[in-house]
CSV table of C-alpha atoms in Angstrom, one decimal:
chain,number,residue,atom,x,y,z
A,1453,UNK,CA,49.6,-10.5,-34.4
A,1454,UNK,CA,51.0,-9.5,-31.1
A,1455,UNK,CA,49.3,-8.6,-27.9
A,1456,UNK,CA,51.2,-5.7,-26.3
A,1457,UNK,CA,51.3,-4.0,-23.0
A,1458,UNK,CA,49.5,-6.8,-21.1
A,1459,UNK,CA,49.5,-6.5,-17.3
A,1460,UNK,CA,51.2,-9.5,-15.6
A,1461,UNK,CA,49.1,-12.3,-14.0
A,1462,UNK,CA,45.8,-10.8,-15.4
A,1463,UNK,CA,42.9,-12.6,-17.0
A,1464,UNK,CA,41.8,-11.3,-20.4
A,1465,UNK,CA,38.7,-12.2,-22.4
A,1466,UNK,CA,38.6,-12.2,-26.2
A,1467,UNK,CA,36.8,-13.3,-29.4
A,1468,UNK,CA,38.0,-13.9,-32.9
A,1469,UNK,CA,36.2,-13.1,-36.1
A,1470,UNK,CA,34.4,-10.2,-37.8
A,1471,UNK,CA,30.9,-8.9,-38.6
A,1472,UNK,CA,30.9,-10.6,-42.0
A,1473,UNK,CA,31.7,-14.2,-41.0
A,1474,UNK,CA,30.7,-14.1,-37.3
A,1475,UNK,CA,32.5,-14.4,-34.0
A,1476,UNK,CA,33.7,-17.3,-31.9
A,1477,UNK,CA,32.6,-17.9,-28.4
A,1478,UNK,CA,34.3,-15.8,-25.7
A,1479,UNK,CA,37.7,-17.3,-24.6
A,1480,UNK,CA,40.0,-16.2,-21.8
A,1481,UNK,CA,43.7,-16.5,-20.9
A,1482,UNK,CA,45.8,-15.3,-18.0
A,1483,UNK,CA,49.0,-13.4,-18.8
A,1484,UNK,CA,52.3,-14.7,-17.3
A,1485,UNK,CA,53.4,-13.3,-14.0
A,1486,UNK,CA,55.9,-10.6,-13.7
A,1487,UNK,CA,59.4,-11.6,-14.7
A,1488,UNK,CA,61.1,-13.4,-11.8
A,1489,UNK,CA,57.8,-13.9,-10.0
A,1490,UNK,CA,55.4,-16.7,-9.2
A,1491,UNK,CA,51.7,-16.7,-10.2
A,1492,UNK,CA,49.2,-15.4,-7.7
A,1493,UNK,CA,48.5,-19.1,-7.0
A,1494,UNK,CA,52.0,-19.4,-5.6
A,1495,UNK,CA,53.4,-21.9,-8.1
A,1496,UNK,CA,54.1,-22.5,-11.7
A,1497,UNK,CA,53.1,-25.7,-13.6
A,1498,UNK,CA,54.1,-26.8,-17.2
A,1499,UNK,CA,53.1,-29.9,-19.2
A,1500,UNK,CA,56.1,-31.0,-21.2
A,1501,UNK,CA,56.0,-33.8,-23.7
A,1502,UNK,CA,57.1,-34.8,-27.2
A,1503,UNK,CA,55.3,-36.6,-30.1
A,1504,UNK,CA,51.6,-36.4,-30.7
A,1505,UNK,CA,50.1,-36.0,-34.1
A,1506,UNK,CA,46.4,-35.6,-34.9
A,1507,UNK,CA,43.2,-37.3,-36.0
A,1508,UNK,CA,40.8,-35.9,-38.6
A,1509,UNK,CA,38.1,-33.6,-37.3
A,1510,UNK,CA,35.4,-36.1,-38.5
A,1511,UNK,CA,37.6,-39.1,-37.7
A,1512,UNK,CA,37.8,-39.9,-41.4
A,1513,UNK,CA,40.9,-41.6,-42.8
A,1514,UNK,CA,44.1,-39.7,-43.6
A,1515,UNK,CA,47.8,-40.3,-43.7
A,1516,UNK,CA,49.2,-42.2,-40.8
A,1517,UNK,CA,52.2,-44.5,-40.3
A,1518,UNK,CA,51.0,-46.1,-37.1
A,1519,UNK,CA,47.2,-46.8,-37.4
A,1520,UNK,CA,46.4,-47.8,-40.9
A,1521,UNK,CA,45.8,-44.3,-42.3
A,1522,UNK,CA,43.3,-43.4,-39.5
A,1523,UNK,CA,45.5,-40.6,-38.1
A,1524,UNK,CA,47.3,-40.8,-34.7
A,1525,UNK,CA,44.2,-42.2,-33.1
A,1526,UNK,CA,45.3,-41.9,-29.5
A,1527,UNK,CA,46.5,-38.4,-29.8
A,1528,UNK,CA,43.0,-37.2,-29.0
A,1529,UNK,CA,43.4,-38.8,-25.6
A,1530,UNK,CA,46.5,-36.6,-25.0
A,1531,UNK,CA,44.7,-33.4,-25.8
A,1532,UNK,CA,41.7,-34.4,-23.7
A,1533,UNK,CA,43.9,-35.2,-20.8
A,1534,UNK,CA,45.9,-32.0,-21.1
A,1535,UNK,CA,42.5,-30.1,-21.1
A,1536,UNK,CA,41.6,-31.7,-17.8
A,1537,UNK,CA,44.9,-30.5,-16.3
A,1538,UNK,CA,44.4,-26.9,-17.6
A,1539,UNK,CA,40.8,-26.1,-16.8
A,1540,UNK,CA,40.8,-27.0,-13.1
A,1541,UNK,CA,39.1,-30.4,-13.5
A,1542,UNK,CA,42.2,-32.2,-12.3
A,1543,UNK,CA,44.7,-29.3,-11.9
A,1544,UNK,CA,45.8,-26.0,-13.3
A,1545,UNK,CA,48.6,-25.6,-15.8
A,1546,UNK,CA,50.3,-22.5,-17.0
A,1547,UNK,CA,51.8,-23.6,-20.3
A,1548,UNK,CA,52.4,-26.6,-22.6
A,1549,UNK,CA,55.8,-27.3,-24.1
A,1550,UNK,CA,55.5,-29.7,-27.0
A,1551,UNK,CA,59.0,-30.9,-27.9
A,1552,UNK,CA,59.0,-32.1,-31.5
A,1553,UNK,CA,56.8,-34.3,-33.8
A,1554,UNK,CA,54.0,-31.8,-33.6
A,1555,UNK,CA,51.2,-32.7,-36.1
A,1556,UNK,CA,52.7,-35.5,-38.2
A,1557,UNK,CA,51.3,-33.7,-41.2
A,1558,UNK,CA,54.4,-34.5,-43.2
A,1559,UNK,CA,53.3,-32.6,-46.3
A,1560,UNK,CA,49.5,-32.9,-45.9
A,1561,UNK,CA,48.5,-29.3,-45.0
A,1562,UNK,CA,44.9,-30.4,-44.1
A,1563,UNK,CA,46.4,-32.3,-41.2
A,1564,UNK,CA,47.8,-29.1,-39.7
A,1565,UNK,CA,44.2,-27.8,-39.7
A,1566,UNK,CA,43.1,-30.9,-37.9
A,1567,UNK,CA,45.9,-30.5,-35.4
A,1568,UNK,CA,45.0,-27.0,-34.5
A,1569,UNK,CA,41.4,-27.9,-34.2
A,1570,UNK,CA,42.4,-30.7,-31.8
A,1571,UNK,CA,44.5,-28.5,-29.5
A,1572,UNK,CA,42.2,-25.4,-29.6
A,1573,UNK,CA,40.5,-26.2,-26.3
A,1574,UNK,CA,43.9,-25.9,-24.7
A,1575,UNK,CA,45.8,-23.4,-26.9
A,1576,UNK,CA,43.0,-20.9,-26.7
A,1577,UNK,CA,43.7,-20.5,-23.0
A,1578,UNK,CA,47.3,-21.2,-22.3
A,1579,UNK,CA,50.6,-21.0,-24.4
A,1580,UNK,CA,51.3,-24.0,-26.6
A,1581,UNK,CA,55.1,-23.7,-27.0
A,1582,UNK,CA,56.9,-25.9,-29.4
A,1583,UNK,CA,60.3,-27.3,-30.6
A,1584,UNK,CA,60.8,-28.6,-34.1
A,1585,UNK,CA,61.2,-32.4,-34.6
A,1586,UNK,CA,62.2,-34.7,-37.4
A,1587,UNK,CA,58.6,-35.0,-38.7
A,1588,UNK,CA,58.6,-31.2,-39.3
A,1589,UNK,CA,62.0,-30.9,-40.7
A,1590,UNK,CA,64.0,-33.9,-42.0
A,1591,UNK,CA,64.5,-34.8,-45.6
A,1592,UNK,CA,66.5,-37.3,-47.6
A,1593,UNK,CA,70.2,-37.2,-46.6
A,1594,UNK,CA,69.7,-34.4,-44.1
A,1595,UNK,CA,70.9,-36.4,-41.2
A,1596,UNK,CA,74.6,-36.4,-40.8
A,1597,UNK,CA,75.6,-39.8,-39.4
A,1598,UNK,CA,78.6,-40.2,-37.1
A,1599,UNK,CA,80.4,-42.5,-39.5
A,1600,UNK,CA,80.5,-43.3,-43.2
A,1601,UNK,CA,79.5,-46.9,-42.3
A,1602,UNK,CA,75.9,-45.6,-41.5
A,1603,UNK,CA,73.6,-44.5,-44.3
A,1604,UNK,CA,72.3,-40.9,-44.1
A,1605,UNK,CA,68.9,-42.4,-44.7
A,1606,UNK,CA,69.2,-45.1,-42.0
A,1607,UNK,CA,66.1,-43.8,-40.2
A,1608,UNK,CA,64.1,-43.4,-43.4
A,1609,UNK,CA,63.9,-40.6,-45.9
A,1610,UNK,CA,60.4,-39.3,-45.6
A,1611,UNK,CA,60.2,-38.1,-42.0
A,1612,UNK,CA,59.2,-34.6,-42.9
A,1613,UNK,CA,57.3,-35.2,-46.1
A,1614,UNK,CA,59.2,-32.5,-47.8
A,1615,UNK,CA,58.1,-29.7,-45.3
A,1616,UNK,CA,61.7,-28.8,-44.4
A,1617,UNK,CA,60.3,-26.8,-41.4
A,1618,UNK,CA,58.5,-24.3,-43.5
A,1619,UNK,CA,54.9,-24.9,-42.4
A,1620,UNK,CA,56.1,-25.4,-38.8
A,1621,UNK,CA,57.8,-22.1,-38.7
A,1622,UNK,CA,54.9,-20.4,-40.4
A,1623,UNK,CA,52.4,-21.7,-37.8
A,1624,UNK,CA,54.8,-21.1,-34.9
A,1625,UNK,CA,56.7,-17.9,-35.9
A,1626,UNK,CA,57.9,-17.4,-32.3
A,1627,UNK,CA,59.9,-20.7,-32.5
A,1628,UNK,CA,63.2,-19.3,-33.9
A,1629,UNK,CA,65.8,-16.8,-32.9
A,1630,UNK,CA,65.4,-14.4,-35.9
A,1631,UNK,CA,61.7,-14.0,-36.3
A,1632,UNK,CA,61.7,-10.9,-38.6
A,1633,UNK,CA,64.4,-12.2,-40.9
A,1634,UNK,CA,62.8,-15.7,-41.0
A,1635,UNK,CA,59.4,-14.2,-41.9
A,1636,UNK,CA,60.9,-12.0,-44.7
A,1637,UNK,CA,62.6,-15.1,-46.1
A,1638,UNK,CA,59.3,-17.1,-46.1
A,1639,UNK,CA,60.9,-19.4,-43.5
A,1640,UNK,CA,63.7,-20.6,-45.8
A,1641,UNK,CA,65.4,-23.4,-43.8
A,1642,UNK,CA,68.8,-21.9,-44.7
A,1643,UNK,CA,67.8,-18.6,-42.9
A,1644,UNK,CA,65.8,-19.7,-39.9
A,1645,UNK,CA,67.8,-19.9,-36.6
A,1646,UNK,CA,66.2,-22.9,-34.9
A,1647,UNK,CA,66.5,-22.0,-31.3
A,1648,UNK,CA,64.7,-19.5,-29.0
A,1649,UNK,CA,64.2,-18.6,-25.3
A,1650,UNK,CA,61.1,-17.6,-23.4
A,1651,UNK,CA,60.4,-16.6,-19.9
A,1652,UNK,CA,57.4,-17.4,-17.8
A,1653,UNK,CA,57.6,-15.9,-14.4
A,1654,UNK,CA,60.6,-17.5,-12.6
A,1655,UNK,CA,61.2,-20.1,-15.3
A,1656,UNK,CA,63.4,-19.5,-18.3
A,1657,UNK,CA,63.1,-22.1,-21.1
A,1658,UNK,CA,65.6,-22.6,-23.8
A,1659,UNK,CA,64.4,-24.5,-26.9
A,1660,UNK,CA,67.0,-25.8,-29.4
A,1661,UNK,CA,66.5,-28.0,-32.4
A,1662,UNK,CA,68.3,-31.4,-32.5
A,1663,UNK,CA,67.5,-31.8,-36.1
A,1664,UNK,CA,69.9,-29.1,-37.4
A,1665,UNK,CA,73.7,-29.3,-37.9
A,1666,UNK,CA,75.5,-27.1,-35.4
A,1667,UNK,CA,78.9,-28.3,-36.5
A,1668,UNK,CA,81.9,-26.2,-37.6
A,1669,UNK,CA,81.1,-24.4,-40.9
A,1670,UNK,CA,77.4,-25.6,-40.8
A,1671,UNK,CA,76.1,-22.1,-41.7
């Protein structure tokens, strides 16, 4: 869904749910300042990073390359730290830009659920913007090496677990240049244009995939 006709630099309160299944607690977010303007605080602050992953909601074991199938254990520290820098405990942040290697789900859809549960304390209040990474997109032979002396699978052949960017684009439908066409095509990787731009006050951010082939005749 889309929230339309929001006033700039205004705090809104909301709940999610219905009468049958109940309602969440009340959350709030502040809309971006007017295009070309600062926030009412007088500044703009983003947290920008890449790589994170997730741990299971109950800390049970699940797929992980790094920690013996216990998830990306230390990723929980990342989200807790970001929360401190968004709720005023340490500072105030306007948006998160997560550049690639988002959930490390690599084909295990339950791990996407765990990831969104983990970031919810932050993403319920400020934008969590993303760029696609190899663990959301890559597949066997997808990488085009610079020379025939290098194997197309030199960096492994299971980076994306067969997701090919489909779950990523479903969960982050804003993260491409042709949203309507991509949605109609069920996020077919041959249709999705993996770049986009967004404005937040005085800052324009351009996000462009480094996992796709932009060479001549690549489309």
